[in-house]
Tab-separated table of C-alpha atoms in Angstrom:
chain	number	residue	atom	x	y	z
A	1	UNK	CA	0.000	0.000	0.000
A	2	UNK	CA	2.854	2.393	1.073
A	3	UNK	CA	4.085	1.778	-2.648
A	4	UNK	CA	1.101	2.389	-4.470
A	5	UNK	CA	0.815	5.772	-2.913
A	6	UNK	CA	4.787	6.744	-3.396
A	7	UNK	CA	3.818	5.695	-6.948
A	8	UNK	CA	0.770	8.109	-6.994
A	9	UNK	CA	3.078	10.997	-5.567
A	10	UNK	CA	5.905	10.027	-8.196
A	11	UNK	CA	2.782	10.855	-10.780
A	12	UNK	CA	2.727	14.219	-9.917
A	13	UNK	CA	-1.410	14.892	-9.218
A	14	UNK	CA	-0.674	18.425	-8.755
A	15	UNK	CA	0.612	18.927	-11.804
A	16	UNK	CA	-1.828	17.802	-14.128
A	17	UNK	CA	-3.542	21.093	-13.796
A	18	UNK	CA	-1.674	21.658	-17.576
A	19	UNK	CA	-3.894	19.211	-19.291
A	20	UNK	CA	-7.197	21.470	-18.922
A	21	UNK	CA	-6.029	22.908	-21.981
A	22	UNK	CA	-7.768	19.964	-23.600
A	23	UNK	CA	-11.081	21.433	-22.673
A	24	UNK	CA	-9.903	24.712	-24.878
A	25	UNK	CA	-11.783	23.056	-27.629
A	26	UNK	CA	-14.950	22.298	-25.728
A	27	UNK	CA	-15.050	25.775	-24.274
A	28	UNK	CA	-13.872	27.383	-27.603
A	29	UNK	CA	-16.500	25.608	-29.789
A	30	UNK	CA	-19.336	26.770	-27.269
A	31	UNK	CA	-19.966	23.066	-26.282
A	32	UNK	CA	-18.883	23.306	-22.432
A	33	UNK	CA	-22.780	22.695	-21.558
A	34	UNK	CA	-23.605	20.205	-24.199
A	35	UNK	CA	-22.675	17.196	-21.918
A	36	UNK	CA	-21.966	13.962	-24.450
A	37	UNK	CA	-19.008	16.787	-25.424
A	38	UNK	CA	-17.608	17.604	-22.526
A	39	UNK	CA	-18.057	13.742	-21.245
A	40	UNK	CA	-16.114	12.971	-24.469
A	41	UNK	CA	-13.123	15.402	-23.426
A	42	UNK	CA	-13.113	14.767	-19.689
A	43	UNK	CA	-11.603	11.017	-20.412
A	44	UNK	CA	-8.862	12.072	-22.640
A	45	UNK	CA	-8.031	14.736	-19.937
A	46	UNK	CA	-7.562	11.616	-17.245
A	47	UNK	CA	-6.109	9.593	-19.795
A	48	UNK	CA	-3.519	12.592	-20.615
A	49	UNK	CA	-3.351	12.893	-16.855
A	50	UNK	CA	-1.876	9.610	-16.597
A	51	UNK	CA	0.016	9.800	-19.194
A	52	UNK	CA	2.311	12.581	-18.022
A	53	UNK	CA	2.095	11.133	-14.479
A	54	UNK	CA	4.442	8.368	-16.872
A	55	UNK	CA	6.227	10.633	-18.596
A	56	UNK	CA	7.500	12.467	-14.841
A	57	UNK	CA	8.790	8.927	-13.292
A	58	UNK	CA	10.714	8.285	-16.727
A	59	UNK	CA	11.997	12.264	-15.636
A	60	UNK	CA	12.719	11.237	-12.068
A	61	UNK	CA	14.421	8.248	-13.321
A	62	UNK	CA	16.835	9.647	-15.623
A	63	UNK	CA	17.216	12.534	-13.383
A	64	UNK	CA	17.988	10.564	-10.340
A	65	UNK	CA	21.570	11.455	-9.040
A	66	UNK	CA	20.860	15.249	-9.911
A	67	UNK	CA	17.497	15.322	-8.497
A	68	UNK	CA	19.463	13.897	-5.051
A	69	UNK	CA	21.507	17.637	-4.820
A	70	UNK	CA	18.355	19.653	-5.560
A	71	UNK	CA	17.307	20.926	-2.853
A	72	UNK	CA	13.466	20.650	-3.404
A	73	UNK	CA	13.393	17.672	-6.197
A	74	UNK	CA	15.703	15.598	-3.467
A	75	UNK	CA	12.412	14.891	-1.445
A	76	UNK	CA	10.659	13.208	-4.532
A	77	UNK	CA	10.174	9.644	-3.672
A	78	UNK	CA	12.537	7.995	-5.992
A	79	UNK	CA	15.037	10.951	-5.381
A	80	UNK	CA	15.059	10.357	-2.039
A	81	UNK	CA	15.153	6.941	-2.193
A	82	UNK	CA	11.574	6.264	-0.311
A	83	UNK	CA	10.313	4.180	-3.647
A	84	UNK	CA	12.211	1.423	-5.376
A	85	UNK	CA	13.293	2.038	-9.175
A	86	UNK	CA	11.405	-1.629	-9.564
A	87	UNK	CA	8.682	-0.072	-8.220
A	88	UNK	CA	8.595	2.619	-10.483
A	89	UNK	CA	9.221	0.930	-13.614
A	90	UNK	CA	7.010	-2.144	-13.110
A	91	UNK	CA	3.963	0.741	-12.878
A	92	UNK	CA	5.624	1.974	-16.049
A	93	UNK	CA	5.234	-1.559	-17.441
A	94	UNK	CA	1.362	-1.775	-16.306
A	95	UNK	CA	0.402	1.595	-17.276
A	96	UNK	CA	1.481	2.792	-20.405
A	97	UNK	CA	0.053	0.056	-22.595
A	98	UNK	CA	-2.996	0.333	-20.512
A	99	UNK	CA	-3.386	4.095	-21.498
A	100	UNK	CA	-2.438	3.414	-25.193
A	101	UNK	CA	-4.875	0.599	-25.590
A	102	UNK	CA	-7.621	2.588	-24.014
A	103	UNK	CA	-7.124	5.861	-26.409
A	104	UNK	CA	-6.427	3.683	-29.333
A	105	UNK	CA	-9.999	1.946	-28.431
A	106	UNK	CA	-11.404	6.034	-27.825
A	107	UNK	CA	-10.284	7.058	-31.124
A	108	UNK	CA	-7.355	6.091	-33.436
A	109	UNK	CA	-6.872	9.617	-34.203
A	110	UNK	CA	-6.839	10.484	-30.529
A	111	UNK	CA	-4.432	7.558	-30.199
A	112	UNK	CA	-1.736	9.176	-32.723
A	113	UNK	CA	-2.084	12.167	-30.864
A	114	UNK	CA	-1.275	10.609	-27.554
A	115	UNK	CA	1.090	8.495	-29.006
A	116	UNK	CA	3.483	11.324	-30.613
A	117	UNK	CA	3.105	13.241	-27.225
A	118	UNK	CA	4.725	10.041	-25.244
A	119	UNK	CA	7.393	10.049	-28.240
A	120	UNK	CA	7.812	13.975	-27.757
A	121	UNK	CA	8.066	13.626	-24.130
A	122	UNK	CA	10.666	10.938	-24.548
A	123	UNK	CA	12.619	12.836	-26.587
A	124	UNK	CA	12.542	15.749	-24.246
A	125	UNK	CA	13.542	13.036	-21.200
A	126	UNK	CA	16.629	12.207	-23.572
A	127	UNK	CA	17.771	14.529	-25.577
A	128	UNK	CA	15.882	17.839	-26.297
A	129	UNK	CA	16.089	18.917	-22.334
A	130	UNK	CA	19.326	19.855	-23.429
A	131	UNK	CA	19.377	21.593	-25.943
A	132	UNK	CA	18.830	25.072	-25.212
A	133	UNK	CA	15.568	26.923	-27.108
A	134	UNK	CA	14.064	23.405	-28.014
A	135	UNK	CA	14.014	22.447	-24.700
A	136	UNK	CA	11.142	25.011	-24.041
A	137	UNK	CA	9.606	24.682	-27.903
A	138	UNK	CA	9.181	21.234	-26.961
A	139	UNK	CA	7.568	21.916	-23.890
A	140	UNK	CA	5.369	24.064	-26.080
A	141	UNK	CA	4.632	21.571	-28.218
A	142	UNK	CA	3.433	19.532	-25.417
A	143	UNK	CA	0.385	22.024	-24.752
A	144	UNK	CA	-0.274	22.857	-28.365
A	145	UNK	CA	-0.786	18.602	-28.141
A	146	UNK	CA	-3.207	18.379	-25.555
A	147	UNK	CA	-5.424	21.047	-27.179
A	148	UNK	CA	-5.663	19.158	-30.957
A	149	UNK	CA	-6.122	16.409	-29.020
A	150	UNK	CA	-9.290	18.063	-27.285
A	151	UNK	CA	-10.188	18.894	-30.708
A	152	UNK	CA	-10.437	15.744	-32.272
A	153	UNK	CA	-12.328	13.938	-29.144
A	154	UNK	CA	-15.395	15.912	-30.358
A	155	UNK	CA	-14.864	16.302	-33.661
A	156	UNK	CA	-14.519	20.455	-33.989
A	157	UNK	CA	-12.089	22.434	-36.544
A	158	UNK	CA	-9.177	23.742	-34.463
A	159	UNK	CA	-8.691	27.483	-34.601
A	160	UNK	CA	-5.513	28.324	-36.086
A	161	UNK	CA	-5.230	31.353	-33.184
A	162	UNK	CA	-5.748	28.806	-30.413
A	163	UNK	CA	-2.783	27.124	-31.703
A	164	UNK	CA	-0.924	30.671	-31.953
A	165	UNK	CA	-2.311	31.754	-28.202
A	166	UNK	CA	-0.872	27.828	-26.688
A	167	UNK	CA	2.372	28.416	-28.282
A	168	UNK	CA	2.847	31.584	-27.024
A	169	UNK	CA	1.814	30.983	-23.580
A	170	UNK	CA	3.158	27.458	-22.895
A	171	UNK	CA	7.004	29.425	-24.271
A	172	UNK	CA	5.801	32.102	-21.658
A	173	UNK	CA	5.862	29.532	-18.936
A	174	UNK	CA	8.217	27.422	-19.613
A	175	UNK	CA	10.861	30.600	-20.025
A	176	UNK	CA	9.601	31.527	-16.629
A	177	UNK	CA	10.006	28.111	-15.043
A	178	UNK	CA	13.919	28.529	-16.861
A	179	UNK	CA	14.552	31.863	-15.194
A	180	UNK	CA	13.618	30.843	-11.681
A	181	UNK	CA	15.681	28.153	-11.868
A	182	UNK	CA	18.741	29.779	-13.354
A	183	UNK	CA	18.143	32.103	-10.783
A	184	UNK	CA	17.433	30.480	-7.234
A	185	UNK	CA	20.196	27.832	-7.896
A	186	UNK	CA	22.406	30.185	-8.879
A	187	UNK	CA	25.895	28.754	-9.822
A	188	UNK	CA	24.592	25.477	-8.943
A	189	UNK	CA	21.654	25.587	-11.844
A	190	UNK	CA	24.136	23.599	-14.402
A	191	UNK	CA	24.333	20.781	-11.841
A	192	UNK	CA	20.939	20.307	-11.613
A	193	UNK	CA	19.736	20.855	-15.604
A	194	UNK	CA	22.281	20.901	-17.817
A	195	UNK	CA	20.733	23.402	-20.544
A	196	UNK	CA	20.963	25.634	-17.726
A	197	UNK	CA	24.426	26.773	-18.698
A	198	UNK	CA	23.404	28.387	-21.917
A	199	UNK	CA	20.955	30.739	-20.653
A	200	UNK	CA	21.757	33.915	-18.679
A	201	UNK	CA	19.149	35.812	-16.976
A	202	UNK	CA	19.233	38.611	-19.868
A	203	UNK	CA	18.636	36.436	-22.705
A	204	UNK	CA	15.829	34.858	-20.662
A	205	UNK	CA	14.599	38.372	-19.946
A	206	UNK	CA	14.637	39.156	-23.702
A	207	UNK	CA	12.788	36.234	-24.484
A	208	UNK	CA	10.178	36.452	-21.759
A	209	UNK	CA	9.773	40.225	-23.100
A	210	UNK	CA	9.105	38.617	-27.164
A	211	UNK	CA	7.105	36.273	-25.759
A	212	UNK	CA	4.801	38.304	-23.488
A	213	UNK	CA	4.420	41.305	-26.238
A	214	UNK	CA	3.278	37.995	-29.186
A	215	UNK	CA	0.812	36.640	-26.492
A	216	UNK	CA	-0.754	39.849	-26.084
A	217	UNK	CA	-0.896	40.979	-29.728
A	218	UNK	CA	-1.839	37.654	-30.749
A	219	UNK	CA	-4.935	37.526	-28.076
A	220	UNK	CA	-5.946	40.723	-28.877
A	221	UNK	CA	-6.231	40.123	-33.020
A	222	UNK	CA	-7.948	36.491	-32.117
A	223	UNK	CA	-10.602	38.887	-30.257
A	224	UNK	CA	-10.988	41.210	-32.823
A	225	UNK	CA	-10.504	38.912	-36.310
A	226	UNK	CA	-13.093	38.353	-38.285
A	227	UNK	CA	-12.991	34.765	-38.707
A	228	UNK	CA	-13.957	34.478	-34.628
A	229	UNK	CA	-16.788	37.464	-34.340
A	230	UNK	CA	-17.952	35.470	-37.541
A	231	UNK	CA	-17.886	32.140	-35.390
A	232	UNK	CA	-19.250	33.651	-32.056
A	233	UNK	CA	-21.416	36.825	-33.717
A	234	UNK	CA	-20.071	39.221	-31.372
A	235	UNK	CA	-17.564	42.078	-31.124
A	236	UNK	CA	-17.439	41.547	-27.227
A	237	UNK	CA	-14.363	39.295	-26.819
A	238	UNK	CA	-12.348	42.332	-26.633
A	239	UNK	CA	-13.313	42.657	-23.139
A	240	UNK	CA	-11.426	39.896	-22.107
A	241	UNK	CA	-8.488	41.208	-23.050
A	242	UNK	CA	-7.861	43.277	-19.604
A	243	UNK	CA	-8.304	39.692	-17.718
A	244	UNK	CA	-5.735	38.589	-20.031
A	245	UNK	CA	-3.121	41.626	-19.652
A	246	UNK	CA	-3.739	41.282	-15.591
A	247	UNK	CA	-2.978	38.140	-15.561
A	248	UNK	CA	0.313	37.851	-17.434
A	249	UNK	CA	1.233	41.151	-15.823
A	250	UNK	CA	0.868	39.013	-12.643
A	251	UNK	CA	3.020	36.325	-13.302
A	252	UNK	CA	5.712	38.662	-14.424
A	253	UNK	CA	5.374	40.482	-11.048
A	254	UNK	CA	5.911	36.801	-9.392
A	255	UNK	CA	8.637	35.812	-11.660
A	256	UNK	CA	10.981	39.030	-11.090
A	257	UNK	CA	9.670	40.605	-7.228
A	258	UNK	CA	8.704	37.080	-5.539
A	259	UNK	CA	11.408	34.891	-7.496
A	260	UNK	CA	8.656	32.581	-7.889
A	261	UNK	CA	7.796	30.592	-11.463
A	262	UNK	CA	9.801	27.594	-10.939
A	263	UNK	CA	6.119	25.804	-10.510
A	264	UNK	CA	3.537	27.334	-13.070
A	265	UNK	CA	0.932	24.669	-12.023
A	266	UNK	CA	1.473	25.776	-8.053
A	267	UNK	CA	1.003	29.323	-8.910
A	268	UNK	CA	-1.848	28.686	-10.704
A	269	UNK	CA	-3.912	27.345	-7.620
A	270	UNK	CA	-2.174	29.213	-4.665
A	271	UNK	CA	-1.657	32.280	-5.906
A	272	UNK	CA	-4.979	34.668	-5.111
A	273	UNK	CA	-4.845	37.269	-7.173
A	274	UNK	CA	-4.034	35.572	-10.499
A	275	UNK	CA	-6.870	33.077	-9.068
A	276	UNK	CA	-9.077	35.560	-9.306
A	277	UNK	CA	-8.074	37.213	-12.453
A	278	UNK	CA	-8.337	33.882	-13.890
A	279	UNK	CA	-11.704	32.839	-12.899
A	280	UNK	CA	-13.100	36.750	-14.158
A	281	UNK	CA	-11.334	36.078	-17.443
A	282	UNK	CA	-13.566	32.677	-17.414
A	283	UNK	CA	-16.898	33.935	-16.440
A	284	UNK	CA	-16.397	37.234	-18.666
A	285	UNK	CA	-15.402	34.782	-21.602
A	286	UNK	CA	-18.622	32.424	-20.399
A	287	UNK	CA	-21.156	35.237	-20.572
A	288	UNK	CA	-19.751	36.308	-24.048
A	289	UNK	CA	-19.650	33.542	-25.592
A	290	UNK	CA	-22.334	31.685	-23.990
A	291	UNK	CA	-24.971	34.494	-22.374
């Protein structure tokens, strides 16, 4: 028993916050209250759930001995020694043909979709974590992933700005998550993730600074295009966009006064204020769209 729930810490539950960007679709298409929709997304979002649960054992495992000198990753189970690499891999063994088998049966489309993720994650595990730029593109890619794949689970065209607006974002954070790190661990952040070494705080500044002025601009034309008053009828998206500005001018305030960032997820559910700005941006968007 004391396995299985080292096993279900080594899956990361708090983290899986990142895969409600499947429902983007759902909410997007103006389905979130037509229910065989948003039953059809909601197992994909467990099934992608699990899935990167996989993919952050086959993390801990390759980043065992470093994880051991961090000082917050050292207190992982398998870091710390608590769960048995056996362990971990033999729920490895049970689990990902279990999840493949289940989204191939879902939909073979679907099932692609997962399965280049897993392939894209491996990669990352392996090889693209350390290479420095495509280590965050590929986190990118990751997100830009889960919302085709909430696409194709109910059948709807994907917008071609919801792919701009993930990209954008998902670089946002992930160049965030890069800076805190360089940052807090200081001249030890090349011990602990290698890419580390070939990023300096300015360059990360600069490309937090590209990033947050595309996500804006690119927001604000998806509100104002014509192909998405055309979809929704309305001019009225526009008001989002001060939920939207708030809430990345938030995160910056975290990432460079609170030296926070190194958790995106965390932030996301602990952090009041960008709760808040969060949940207006989703009930302003709601009446909008659906009022």
């Amino acid at each position: 028993m004391k396995a299985l729930i080292l096993i279900w810490k080594s899956l990361r539950p708090r983290q899986w916050t990142k895969n409600l960007f499947i429902f983007a679709a759902v909410l997007f298409s103006q389905n979130i209250f037509n229910f065989p929709f948003l039953l059809k997304t909601i197992f994909p979002f467990f099934i992608f759930c699990f899935f990167s649960g996989c993919v952050y054992i086959i993390n801990d495992l390759t980043d065992l001995e470093q994880d051991r000198h961090h000082p917050v990753k050292s207190q992982r189970p398998l870091a710390s020694g608590k769960l048995k690499i056996s362990y971990a891999i033999a729920a490895l063994i049970i689990l990902l043909p279990f999840l493949l088998g289940i989204s191939y049966c879902l939909s073979h489309s679907f099932f692609w979709i997962v399965l280049i993720y897993f392939l894209l994650q491996l990669a990352y595990s392996f090889y693209l974590k350390d290479i420095v730029i495509l280590d965050v593109f590929a986190i990118a890619c990751g997100f830009v992933l889960r919302v085709v794949a909430g696409a194709l689970v109910i059948d709807v065209e994907i917008s071609s700005w919801l792919i701009i607006c993930t990209i954008l974002l998902a670089l946002f954070l992930s160049l965030g998550k890069r800076r805190y790190e360089l940052v807090a661990l200081g001249e030890e952040a090349s011990n602990h993730r290698n890419v580390l070494k070939k990023y300096s705080p300015y360059l990360l500044d600069q490309m937090i600074s590209i990033v947050t002025a595309a996500t804006v601009v690119a927001y604000c034309l998806y509100t104002v295009s014509e192909e998405t008053i055309g979809k929704f009828g309305t001019r009225n998206l526009i008001f989002t966009v001060p939920f939207v500005l708030y809430g990345i001018f938030r995160y910056l305030y975290l990432i460079h006064q609170k030296n926070s960032g190194g958790s995106p997820e965390n932030i996301l559910v602990t952090d009041k204020p960008l709760m808040v700005g969060i949940f207006l941006w989703i009930t302003v968007a709601g009446i909008i769209l659906y009022g």
